[in-house]
Structure formats: structure tokens, C-alpha cells
Short mmCIF file of C-alpha atoms in Angstrom, two decimals:
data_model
loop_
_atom_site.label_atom_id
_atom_site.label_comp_id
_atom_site.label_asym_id
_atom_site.label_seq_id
_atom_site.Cartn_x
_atom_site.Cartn_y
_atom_site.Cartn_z
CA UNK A 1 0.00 0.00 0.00
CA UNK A 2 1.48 3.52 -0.61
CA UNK A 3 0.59 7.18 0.66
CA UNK A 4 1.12 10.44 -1.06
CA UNK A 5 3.35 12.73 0.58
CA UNK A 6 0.39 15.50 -0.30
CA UNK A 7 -2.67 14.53 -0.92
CA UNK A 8 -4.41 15.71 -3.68
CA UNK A 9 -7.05 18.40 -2.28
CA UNK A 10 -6.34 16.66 1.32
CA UNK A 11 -9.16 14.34 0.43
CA UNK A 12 -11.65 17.14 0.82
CA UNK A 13 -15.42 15.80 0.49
CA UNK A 14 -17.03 19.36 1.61
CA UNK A 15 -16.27 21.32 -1.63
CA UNK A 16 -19.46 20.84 -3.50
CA UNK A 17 -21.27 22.06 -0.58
CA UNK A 18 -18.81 25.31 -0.27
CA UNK A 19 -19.33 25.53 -4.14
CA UNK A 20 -23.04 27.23 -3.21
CA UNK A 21 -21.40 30.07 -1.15
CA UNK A 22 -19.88 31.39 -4.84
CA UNK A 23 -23.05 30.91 -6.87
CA UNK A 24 -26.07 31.36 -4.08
CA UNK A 25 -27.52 34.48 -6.07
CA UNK A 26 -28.02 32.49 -9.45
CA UNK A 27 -29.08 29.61 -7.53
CA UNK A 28 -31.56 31.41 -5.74
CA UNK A 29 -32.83 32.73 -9.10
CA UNK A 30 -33.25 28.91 -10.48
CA UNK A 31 -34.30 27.30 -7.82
CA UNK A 32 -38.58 27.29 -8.54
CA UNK A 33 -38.21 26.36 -12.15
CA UNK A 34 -35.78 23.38 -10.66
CA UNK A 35 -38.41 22.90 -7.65
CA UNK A 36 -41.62 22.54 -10.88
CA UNK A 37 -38.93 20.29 -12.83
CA UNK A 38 -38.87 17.81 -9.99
CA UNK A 39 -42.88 17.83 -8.91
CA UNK A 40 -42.98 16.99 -12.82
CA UNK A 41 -40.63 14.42 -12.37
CA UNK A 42 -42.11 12.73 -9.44
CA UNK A 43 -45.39 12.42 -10.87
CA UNK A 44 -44.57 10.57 -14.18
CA UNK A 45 -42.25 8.06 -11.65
CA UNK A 46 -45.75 8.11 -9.65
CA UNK A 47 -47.48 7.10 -12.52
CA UNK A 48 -45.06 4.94 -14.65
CA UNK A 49 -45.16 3.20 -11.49
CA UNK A 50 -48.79 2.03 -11.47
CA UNK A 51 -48.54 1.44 -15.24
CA UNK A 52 -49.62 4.89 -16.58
CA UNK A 53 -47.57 6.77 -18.92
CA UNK A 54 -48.27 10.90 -18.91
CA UNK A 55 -46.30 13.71 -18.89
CA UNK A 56 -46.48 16.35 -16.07
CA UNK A 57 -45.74 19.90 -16.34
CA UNK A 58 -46.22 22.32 -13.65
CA UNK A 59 -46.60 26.27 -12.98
CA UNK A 60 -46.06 26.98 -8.97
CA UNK A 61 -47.81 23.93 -7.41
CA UNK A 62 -50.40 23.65 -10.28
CA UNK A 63 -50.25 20.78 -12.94
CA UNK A 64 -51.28 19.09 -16.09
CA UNK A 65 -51.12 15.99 -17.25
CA UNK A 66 -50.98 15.35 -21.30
CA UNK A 67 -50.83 11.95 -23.14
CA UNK A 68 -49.43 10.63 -26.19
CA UNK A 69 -52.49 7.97 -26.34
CA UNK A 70 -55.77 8.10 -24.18
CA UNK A 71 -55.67 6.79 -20.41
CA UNK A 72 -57.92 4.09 -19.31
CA UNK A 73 -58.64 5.81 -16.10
CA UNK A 74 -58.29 9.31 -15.75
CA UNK A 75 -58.93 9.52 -12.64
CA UNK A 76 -57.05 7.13 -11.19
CA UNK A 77 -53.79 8.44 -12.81
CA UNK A 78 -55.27 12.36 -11.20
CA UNK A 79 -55.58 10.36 -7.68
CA UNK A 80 -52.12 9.19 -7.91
CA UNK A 81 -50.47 12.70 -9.10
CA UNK A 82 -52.41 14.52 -6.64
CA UNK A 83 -50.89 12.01 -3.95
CA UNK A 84 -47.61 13.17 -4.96
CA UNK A 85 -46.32 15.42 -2.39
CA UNK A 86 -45.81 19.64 -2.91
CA UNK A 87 -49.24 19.22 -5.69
CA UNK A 88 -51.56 21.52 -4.69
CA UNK A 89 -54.05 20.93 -7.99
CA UNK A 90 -53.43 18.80 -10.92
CA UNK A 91 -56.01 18.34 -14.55
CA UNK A 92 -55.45 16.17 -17.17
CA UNK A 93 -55.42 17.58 -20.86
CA UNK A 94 -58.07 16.22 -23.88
CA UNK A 95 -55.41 13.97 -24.77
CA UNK A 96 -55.90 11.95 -21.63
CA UNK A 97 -59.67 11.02 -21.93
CA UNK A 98 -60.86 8.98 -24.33
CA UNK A 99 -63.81 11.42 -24.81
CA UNK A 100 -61.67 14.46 -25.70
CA UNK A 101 -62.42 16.57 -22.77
CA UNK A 102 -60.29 18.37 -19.98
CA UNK A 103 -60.55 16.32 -16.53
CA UNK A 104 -59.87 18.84 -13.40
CA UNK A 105 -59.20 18.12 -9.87
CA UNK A 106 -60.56 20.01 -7.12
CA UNK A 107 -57.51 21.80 -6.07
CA UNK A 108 -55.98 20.21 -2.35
CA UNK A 109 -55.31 22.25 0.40
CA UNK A 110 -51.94 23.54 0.89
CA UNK A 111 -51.80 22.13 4.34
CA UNK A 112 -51.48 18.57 3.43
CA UNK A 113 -48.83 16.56 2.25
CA UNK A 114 -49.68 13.30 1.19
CA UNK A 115 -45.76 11.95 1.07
CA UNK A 116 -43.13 13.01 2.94
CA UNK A 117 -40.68 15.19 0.20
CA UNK A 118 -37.68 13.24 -1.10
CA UNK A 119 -34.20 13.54 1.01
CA UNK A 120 -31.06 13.86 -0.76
CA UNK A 121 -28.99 10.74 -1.89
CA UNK A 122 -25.75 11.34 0.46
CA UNK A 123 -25.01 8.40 2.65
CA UNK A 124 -24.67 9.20 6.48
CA UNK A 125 -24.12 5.98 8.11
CA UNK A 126 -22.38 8.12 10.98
CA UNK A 127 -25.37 10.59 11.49
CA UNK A 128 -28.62 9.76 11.65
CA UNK A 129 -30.49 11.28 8.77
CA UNK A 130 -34.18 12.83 9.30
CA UNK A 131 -36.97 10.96 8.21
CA UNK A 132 -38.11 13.75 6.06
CA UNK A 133 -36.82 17.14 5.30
CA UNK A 134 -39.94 18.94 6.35
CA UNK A 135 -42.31 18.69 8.89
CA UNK A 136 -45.72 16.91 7.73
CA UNK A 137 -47.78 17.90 10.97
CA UNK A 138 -50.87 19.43 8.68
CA UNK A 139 -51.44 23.70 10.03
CA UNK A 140 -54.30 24.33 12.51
CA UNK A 141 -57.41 25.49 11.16
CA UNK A 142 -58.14 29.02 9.81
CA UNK A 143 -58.66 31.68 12.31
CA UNK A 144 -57.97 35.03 11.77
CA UNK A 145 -55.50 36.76 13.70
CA UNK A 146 -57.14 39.11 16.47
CA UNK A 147 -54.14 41.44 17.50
CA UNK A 148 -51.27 42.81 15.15
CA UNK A 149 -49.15 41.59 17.71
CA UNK A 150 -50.24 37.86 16.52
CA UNK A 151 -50.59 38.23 13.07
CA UNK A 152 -47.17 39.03 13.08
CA UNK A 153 -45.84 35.88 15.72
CA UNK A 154 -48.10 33.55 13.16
CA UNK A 155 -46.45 35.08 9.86
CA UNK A 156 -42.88 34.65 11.22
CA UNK A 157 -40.64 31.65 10.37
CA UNK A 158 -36.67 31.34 10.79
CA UNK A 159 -33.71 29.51 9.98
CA UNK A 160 -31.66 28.95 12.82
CA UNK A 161 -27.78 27.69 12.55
CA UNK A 162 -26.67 26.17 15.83
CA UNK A 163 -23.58 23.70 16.12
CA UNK A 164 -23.27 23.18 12.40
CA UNK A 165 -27.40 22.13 12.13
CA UNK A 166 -29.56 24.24 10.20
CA UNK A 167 -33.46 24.72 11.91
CA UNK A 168 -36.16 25.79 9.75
CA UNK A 169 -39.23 26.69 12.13
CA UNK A 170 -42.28 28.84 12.22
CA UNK A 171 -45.05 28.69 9.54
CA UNK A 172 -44.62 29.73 5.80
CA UNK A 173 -47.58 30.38 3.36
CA UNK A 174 -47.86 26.99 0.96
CA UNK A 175 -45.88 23.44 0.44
CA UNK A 176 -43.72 25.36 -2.42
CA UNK A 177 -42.42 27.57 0.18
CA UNK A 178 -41.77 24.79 2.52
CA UNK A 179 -40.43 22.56 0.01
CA UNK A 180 -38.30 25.21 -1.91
CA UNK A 181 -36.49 26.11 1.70
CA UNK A 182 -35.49 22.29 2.89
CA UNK A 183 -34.63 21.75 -0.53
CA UNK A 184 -32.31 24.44 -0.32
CA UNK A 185 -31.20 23.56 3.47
CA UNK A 186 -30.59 19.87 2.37
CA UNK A 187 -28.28 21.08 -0.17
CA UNK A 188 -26.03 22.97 2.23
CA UNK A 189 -26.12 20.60 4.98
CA UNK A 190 -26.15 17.31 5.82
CA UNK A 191 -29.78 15.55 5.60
CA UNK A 192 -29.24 14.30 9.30
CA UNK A 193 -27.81 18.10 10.24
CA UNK A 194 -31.58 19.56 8.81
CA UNK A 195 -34.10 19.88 11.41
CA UNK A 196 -37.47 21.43 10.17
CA UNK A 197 -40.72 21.94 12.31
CA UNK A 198 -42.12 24.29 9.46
CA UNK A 199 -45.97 24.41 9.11
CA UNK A 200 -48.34 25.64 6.49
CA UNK A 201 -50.61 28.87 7.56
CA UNK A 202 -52.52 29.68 4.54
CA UNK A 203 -53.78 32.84 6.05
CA UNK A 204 -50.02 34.14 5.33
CA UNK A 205 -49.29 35.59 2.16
CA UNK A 206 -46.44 33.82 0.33
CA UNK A 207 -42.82 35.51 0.56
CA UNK A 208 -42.13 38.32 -2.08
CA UNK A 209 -39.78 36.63 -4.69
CA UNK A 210 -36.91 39.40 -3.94
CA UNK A 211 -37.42 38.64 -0.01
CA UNK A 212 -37.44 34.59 -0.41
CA UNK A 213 -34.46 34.84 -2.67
CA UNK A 214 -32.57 36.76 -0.05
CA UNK A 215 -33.30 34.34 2.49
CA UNK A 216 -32.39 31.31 0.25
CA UNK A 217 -28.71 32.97 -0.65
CA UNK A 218 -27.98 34.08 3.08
CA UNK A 219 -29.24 30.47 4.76
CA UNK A 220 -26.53 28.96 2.10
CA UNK A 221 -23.97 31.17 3.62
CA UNK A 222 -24.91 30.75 7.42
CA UNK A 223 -23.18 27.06 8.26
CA UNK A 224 -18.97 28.25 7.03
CA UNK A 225 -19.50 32.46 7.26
CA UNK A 226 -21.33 32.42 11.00
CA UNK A 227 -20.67 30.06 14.25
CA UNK A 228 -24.07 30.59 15.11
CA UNK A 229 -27.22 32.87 13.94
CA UNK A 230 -30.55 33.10 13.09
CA UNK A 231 -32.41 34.77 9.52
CA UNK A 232 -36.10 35.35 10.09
CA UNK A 233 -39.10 36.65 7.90
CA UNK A 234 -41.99 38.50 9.89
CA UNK A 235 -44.46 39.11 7.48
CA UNK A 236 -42.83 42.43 5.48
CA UNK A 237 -39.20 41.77 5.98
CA UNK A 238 -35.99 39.61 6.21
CA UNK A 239 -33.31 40.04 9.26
CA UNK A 240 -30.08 38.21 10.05
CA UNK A 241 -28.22 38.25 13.44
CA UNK A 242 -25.66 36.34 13.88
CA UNK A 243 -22.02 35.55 15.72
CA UNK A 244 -18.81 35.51 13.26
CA UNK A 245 -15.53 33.92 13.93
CA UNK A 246 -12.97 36.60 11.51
CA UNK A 247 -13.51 39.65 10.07
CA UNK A 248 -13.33 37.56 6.59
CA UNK A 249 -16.69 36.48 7.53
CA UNK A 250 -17.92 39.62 8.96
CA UNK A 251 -17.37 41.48 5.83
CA UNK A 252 -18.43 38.37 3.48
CA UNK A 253 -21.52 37.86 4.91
CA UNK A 254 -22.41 42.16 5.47
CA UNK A 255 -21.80 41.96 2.19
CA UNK A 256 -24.19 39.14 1.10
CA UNK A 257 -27.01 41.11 3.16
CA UNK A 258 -26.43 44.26 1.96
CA UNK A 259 -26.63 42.73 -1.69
CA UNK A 260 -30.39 41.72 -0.63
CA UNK A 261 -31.06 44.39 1.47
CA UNK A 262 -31.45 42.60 4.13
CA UNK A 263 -30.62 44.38 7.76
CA UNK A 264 -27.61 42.13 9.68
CA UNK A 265 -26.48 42.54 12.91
CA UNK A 266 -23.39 40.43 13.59
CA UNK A 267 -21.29 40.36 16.67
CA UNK A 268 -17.34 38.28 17.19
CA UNK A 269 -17.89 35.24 19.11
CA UNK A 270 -17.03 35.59 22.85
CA UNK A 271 -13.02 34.16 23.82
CA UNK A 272 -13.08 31.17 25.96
CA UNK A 273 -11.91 30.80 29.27
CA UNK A 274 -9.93 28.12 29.94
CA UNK A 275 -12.89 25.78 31.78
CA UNK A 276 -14.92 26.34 28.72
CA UNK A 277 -11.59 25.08 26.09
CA UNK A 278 -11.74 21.75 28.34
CA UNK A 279 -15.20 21.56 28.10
CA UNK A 280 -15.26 22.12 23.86
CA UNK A 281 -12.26 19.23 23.87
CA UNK A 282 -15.07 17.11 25.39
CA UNK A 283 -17.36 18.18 23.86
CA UNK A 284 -16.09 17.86 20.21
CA UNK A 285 -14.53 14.41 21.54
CA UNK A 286 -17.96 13.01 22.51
CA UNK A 287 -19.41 13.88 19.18
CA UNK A 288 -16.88 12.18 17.34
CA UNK A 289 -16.49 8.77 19.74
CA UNK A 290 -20.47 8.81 18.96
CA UNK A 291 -19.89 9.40 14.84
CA UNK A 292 -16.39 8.40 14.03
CA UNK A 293 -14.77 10.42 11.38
CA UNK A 294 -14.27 7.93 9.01
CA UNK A 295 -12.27 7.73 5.70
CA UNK A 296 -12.26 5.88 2.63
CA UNK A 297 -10.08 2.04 2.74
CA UNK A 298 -6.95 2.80 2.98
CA UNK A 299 -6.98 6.26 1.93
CA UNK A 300 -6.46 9.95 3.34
CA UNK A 301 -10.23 10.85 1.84
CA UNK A 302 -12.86 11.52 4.34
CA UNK A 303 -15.82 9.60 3.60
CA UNK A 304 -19.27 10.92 2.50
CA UNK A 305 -20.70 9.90 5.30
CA UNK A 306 -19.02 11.34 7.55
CA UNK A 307 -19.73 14.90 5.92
CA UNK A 308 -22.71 15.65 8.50
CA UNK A 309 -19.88 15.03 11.60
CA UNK A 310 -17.35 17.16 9.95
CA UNK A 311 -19.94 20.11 9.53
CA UNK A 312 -20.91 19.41 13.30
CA UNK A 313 -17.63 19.31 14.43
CA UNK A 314 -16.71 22.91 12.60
CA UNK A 315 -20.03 24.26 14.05
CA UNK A 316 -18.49 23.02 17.75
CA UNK A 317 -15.11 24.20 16.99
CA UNK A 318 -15.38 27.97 15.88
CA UNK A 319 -17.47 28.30 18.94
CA UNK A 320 -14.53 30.46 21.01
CA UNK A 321 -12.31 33.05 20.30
CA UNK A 322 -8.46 32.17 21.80
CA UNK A 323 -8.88 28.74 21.26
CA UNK A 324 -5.86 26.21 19.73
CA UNK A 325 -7.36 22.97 18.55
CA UNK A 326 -5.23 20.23 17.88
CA UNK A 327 -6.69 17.14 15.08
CA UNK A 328 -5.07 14.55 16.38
CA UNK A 329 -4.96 11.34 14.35
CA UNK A 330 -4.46 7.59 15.00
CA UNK A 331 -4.32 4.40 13.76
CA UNK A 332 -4.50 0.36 14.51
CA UNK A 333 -1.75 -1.75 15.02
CA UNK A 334 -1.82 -3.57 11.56
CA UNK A 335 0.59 -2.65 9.42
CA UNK A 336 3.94 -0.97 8.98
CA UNK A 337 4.85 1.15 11.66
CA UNK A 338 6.45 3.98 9.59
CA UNK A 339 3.36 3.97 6.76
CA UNK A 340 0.30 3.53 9.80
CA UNK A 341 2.32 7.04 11.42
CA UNK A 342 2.14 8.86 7.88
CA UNK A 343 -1.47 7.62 7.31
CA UNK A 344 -2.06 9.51 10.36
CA UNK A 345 -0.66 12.44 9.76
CA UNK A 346 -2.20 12.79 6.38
CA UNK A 347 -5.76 11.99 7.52
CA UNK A 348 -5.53 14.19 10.41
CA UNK A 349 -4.63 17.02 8.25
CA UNK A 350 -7.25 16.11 5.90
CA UNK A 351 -9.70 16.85 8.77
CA UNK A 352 -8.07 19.92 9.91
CA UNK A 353 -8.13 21.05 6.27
CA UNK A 354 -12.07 20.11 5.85
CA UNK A 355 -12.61 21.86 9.06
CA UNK A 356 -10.78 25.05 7.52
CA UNK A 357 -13.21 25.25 4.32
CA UNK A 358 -16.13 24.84 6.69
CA UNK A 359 -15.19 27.62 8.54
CA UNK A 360 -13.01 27.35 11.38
CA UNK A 361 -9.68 29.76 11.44
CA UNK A 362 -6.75 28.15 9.96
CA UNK A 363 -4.35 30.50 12.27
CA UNK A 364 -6.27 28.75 15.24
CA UNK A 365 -5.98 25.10 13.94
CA UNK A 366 -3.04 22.06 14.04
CA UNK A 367 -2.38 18.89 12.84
CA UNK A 368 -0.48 15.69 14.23
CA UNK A 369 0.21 11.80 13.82
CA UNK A 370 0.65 9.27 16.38
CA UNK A 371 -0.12 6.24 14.50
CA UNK A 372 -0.10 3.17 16.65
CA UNK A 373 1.86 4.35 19.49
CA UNK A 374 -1.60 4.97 21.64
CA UNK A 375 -3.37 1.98 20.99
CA UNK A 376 -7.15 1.39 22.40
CA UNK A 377 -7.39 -1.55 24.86
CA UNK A 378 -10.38 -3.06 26.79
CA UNK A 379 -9.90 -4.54 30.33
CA UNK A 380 -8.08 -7.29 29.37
CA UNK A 381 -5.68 -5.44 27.39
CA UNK A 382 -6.48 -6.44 23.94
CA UNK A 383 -6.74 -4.09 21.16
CA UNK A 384 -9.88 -2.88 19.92
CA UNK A 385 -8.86 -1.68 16.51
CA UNK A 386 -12.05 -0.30 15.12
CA UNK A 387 -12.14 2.45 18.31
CA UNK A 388 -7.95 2.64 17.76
CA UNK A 389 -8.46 4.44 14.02
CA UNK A 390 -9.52 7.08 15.28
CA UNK A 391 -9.37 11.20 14.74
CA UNK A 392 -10.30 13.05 18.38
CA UNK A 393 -8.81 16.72 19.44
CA UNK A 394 -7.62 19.09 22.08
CA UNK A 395 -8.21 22.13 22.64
CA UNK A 396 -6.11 24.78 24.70
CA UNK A 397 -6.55 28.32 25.25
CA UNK A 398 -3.99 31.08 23.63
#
């Protein structure tokens, strides 16, 4: 087995996610036709599923199904795209029923989703992934507001960053809202670092395209530019508060805000004392003896699944101002000495370099090797090799 001296890219997994930072405006600006693209595409898997051929297309959450030859049951091919979750109405065109007319639904409520909405396709066998990126608890029934004071508590939803977990919560106006915002979320975080308690209030007007945009490019920002913050919507307009780790950030995400004119108020994060280094070594240590860092056979690559610890663990980590953390990497016993103390190094500084792009301050972060010199034993002083490869820290004060 060999090792490169350098690694190419340090085995770096996180870069596609980083890649949004540098196009969030232009995604922003795609992302409904993309959202209608994949409603369309989910109904004709719906339907080719139960035997039906059809095409979809879709404006907002509003469909129509045409056909190349008549369908032997219209409605059972409308029951089955209607079932398909983030369709709020769905009709089939003349070319669907044998008799040449136009077949239309009664249009659903927005409040219901039949299906929970589709997760993305990264593995995370280290972090357990939500069972759905949105909540599916339907809204509460219709009752107007009686105060201004709780129109504007029931119009207000936020996304929260916290520990290197986005939280979407509060109530937006319709499922394409909802959707449109995990979506987005699940494509800057982990799927098991997403947690969304979002509800549907369909007394709420739906977000102003230039206002739902700004949210979408700021959230995609949040997890490497902030330690910790919150963006919320109230019903007329977007804020961002937040905690930075370098002026880098400050100015990067101002910037961002300004360029959406949304209103940010960002403070440094606080410098630790030294009780409150120990406890982020433990801290960061738990979470990683609970989801191993783990890396490809052999290799210096970080796997895919362990992106959702890495982003965790750079959450943790940028916490405190005047912190050193160490990456500290180790390995089992089999093997050559010399290579097994080299595979160390190189996958700890893989980590510390994965750590960097999500965020935490290079000038604040180390790397080192041991290999198989601090081997993990149980009682009886046999080797438990699967707990001895192993990446853990500590953390020191300046």
C-alpha cells in the first residue's frame, strides 16, 4: 500500500457544498423552475409506477397531465399525481380522456402533504439522517388573527444555525415555500444536520420573490461564514443576526445582506476561558467517539458519510475566540509502523483542512500523527482496533 506525501485536495469531500457560497444568487434565481422540474418528475415516476404513462408539467404547485395515447382511467392516474407530495391541484389535458375533454381536480389544500418530500442521496451511516426534510404535521385550522401583535408571531418563520445544524421553524404560506427552503437547506447541509418543524398557515401571504431569494442565498452562507445565527421573515421583511468567527466572515456575509437588502447585525464570538476550552475538547470528543470520522479504505479521503460530523464538528469548533485545537490522528496496530504514522498524519490534516473550508480559522488550527503508538485496549488489554483508528482533538486556550 502507498501514501502520497500530499494529498491531492487533502481528500476534501465538503467542496461541492462550499461551491453554493460562490453561486447562491443564481441559484436562488433557479431554484422554482428546478423545484416545478422535480414535482414533474415525481409524478410521471408516480405514474409509470402504477402502469400509466403521462407527462407532467407544472406552474407553482399547479399541474397538467398530457398523453401521447388516451388513459384508461383518468382519474385514477389524477388520484395518484395529486398524492404526490408539494401538488396543490393537478387536470389532465383532452389527450388523456378517451372522450376528448379536460378532466380537473378540485384543487388540495396547501396544508397537506400526502408523502413526505424526497431527502437527498448522500449516505450518512455516521449521522442519523431525518426521516423527512420537512415537517408533515398538517397547520391548525383558519382563524384570523385578532391582535397585530399575533398576526405578526403567526407570519414569522426562521432559519436557525446552531452547532453546524440548520433549523427551519415557524409557519410559511404553501408546500412550495416549505419545500423550496429544505430543498435548499438539504443542499447545504447534511440531511441528518436539517431539522425542520415548518408548518403551512394559509392565512399568510407567500414571501415576495426578492425577499425569499434573499433568504435562500444568506441560509446557504450561514453554516462556514457564521458560528451561530438566526435569519427570520416577519411578514414584510428579512433580518439576520448572527455571531462571526474573523472579520473575513464579517465582511463576506455584510456583504451578502447588503446585496439583498437585508438588515444584519453580527457580533465576534465571545473568547473562551480556559474551563470552557476543556469543556469544547469534550465536547467535540464526545461527538466524534459517537460518529467516528471515518475515511475511505486505505486512503487519506474523508468519507461521505461522515460529511454531516465534519460540519458538526466545525459548528463546535469555531465556537470560542483564543482557542488552539489540535486534530489529532491515529491508527491500529496492523501494518507498517512507519506507513500507519504517515497515514495519520495525512488523515488528520485532511480533517483539519475540511474543518478550515467549513469555517473554522486556519491560524487557530493544528495537525499531528501518532499512529499506533496509543493503541485502544479493553480490560483485558487487547486491542480494539475499530475504536484505535480514530481522529479526536484538544483544545487549549492562547
Amino acid at each position: 500500500m502507498t501514501f502520497a506525501t500530499e494529498p491531492p485536495a487533502r481528500g476534501i469531500i465538503l467542496g461541492g457544498a462550499l461551491a453554493l457560497s460562490v453561486v447562491f444568487v443564481a441559484g436562488a434565481i433557479v431554484q422554482v423552475p428546478r423545484t416545478q422540474a422535480d414535482l414533474a418528475r415525481r409524478v410521471e415516476s408516480s405514474l409509470a409506477a402504477n402502469g400509466i404513462t403521462a407527462r407532467a408539467e407544472f406552474s407553482g404547485q399547479d399541474g397538467t397531465l398530457t398523453c401521447a395515447d388516451p388513459l384508461a382511467d383518468v382519474e385514477q392516474a389524477l388520484t395518484l399525481a395529486r398524492n404526490v407530495w408539494g401538488v396543490r391541484a393537478i387536470d389532465a389535458a383532452q389527450s388523456c380522456s378517451a372522450g376528448g375533454s379536460l378532466v380537473t381536480t378540485t384543487s388540495l389544500s396547501t396544508t397537506v402533504a400526502s408523502t413526505a418530500p424526497p431527502s437527498t442521496t448522500a449516505p450518512s451511516t455516521t449521522v442519523p439522517a431525518t426521516t423527512a426534510p420537512t415537517a408533515t404535521t398538517p397547520a391548525t385550522t383558519t382563524t384570523p388573527a385578532t391582535t397585530t401583535t399575533e398576526q405578526a408571531a403567526a407570519m414569522q418563520f426562521t432559519v436557525g444555525l446552531e452547532n453546524g445544524q440548520l433549523e427551519l421553524e415557524g409557519a410559511v404560506a404553501n408546500d412550495l415555500e416549505r419545500f423550496v427552503l429544505a430543498d435548499r437547506a438539504t443542499n447545504t447541509v447534511a440531511p441528518g444536520n436539517l431539522i425542520s418543524t415548518l408548518t403551512i398557515d394559509p392565512r399568510l401571504a407567500a414571501v415576495p420573490g426578492p425577499q425569499f431569494d434573499g433568504v435562500l442565498a444568506l441560509m446557504v452562507l450561514m453554516p462556514t461564514r457564521l458560528v451561530a445565527g438566526q435569519l427570520s421573515w416577519n411578514g414584510s421583511s428579512v433580518a439576520l443576526n448572527g455571531t462571526y468567527a474573523t472579520e473575513a466572515d464579517r465582511a463576506a456575509m455584510g456583504a451578502a445582506a447588503a446585496s439583498v437588502g437585508v438588515a444584519a447585525t453580527l457580533s465576534p464570538r465571545p473568547a473562551a476561558t480556559p474551563s470552557q476550552a476543556a469543556a469544547l475538547e469534550a465536547e467535540l470528543n464526545a461527538l466524534v467517539a459517537a460518529q467516528p470520522i471515518l475515511f475511505d479504505k486505505g486512503s487519506t479521503d474523508i468519507s461521505a458519510a461522515s460529511l454531516g460530523t465534519v460540519q458538526q464538528v466545525a459548528g463546535i469548533a469555531k465556537r470560542y475566540d483564543g482557542v488552539s485545537i489540535e486534530v489529532q490522528g491515529h491508527t491500529d496496530s496492523e501494518g507498517d509502523p512507519g506507513r500507519n504514522l504517515t497515514l495519520s498524519e495525512q488523515r488528520a490534516a485532511s480533517v483539519r483542512d475540511a474543518l478550515v473550508l467549513q469555517g473554522v480559522p486556519a491560524a487557530g488550527m493544528t495537525f499531528v500523527g501518532f499512529g499506533m503508538t496509543q493503541l485502544i485496549t479493553d480490560s483485558n488489554g487487547t486491542e480494539l482496533p475499530e475504536k484505535s483508528r480514530r481522529v479526536v482533538f484538544g483544545v487549549t486556550t492562547t
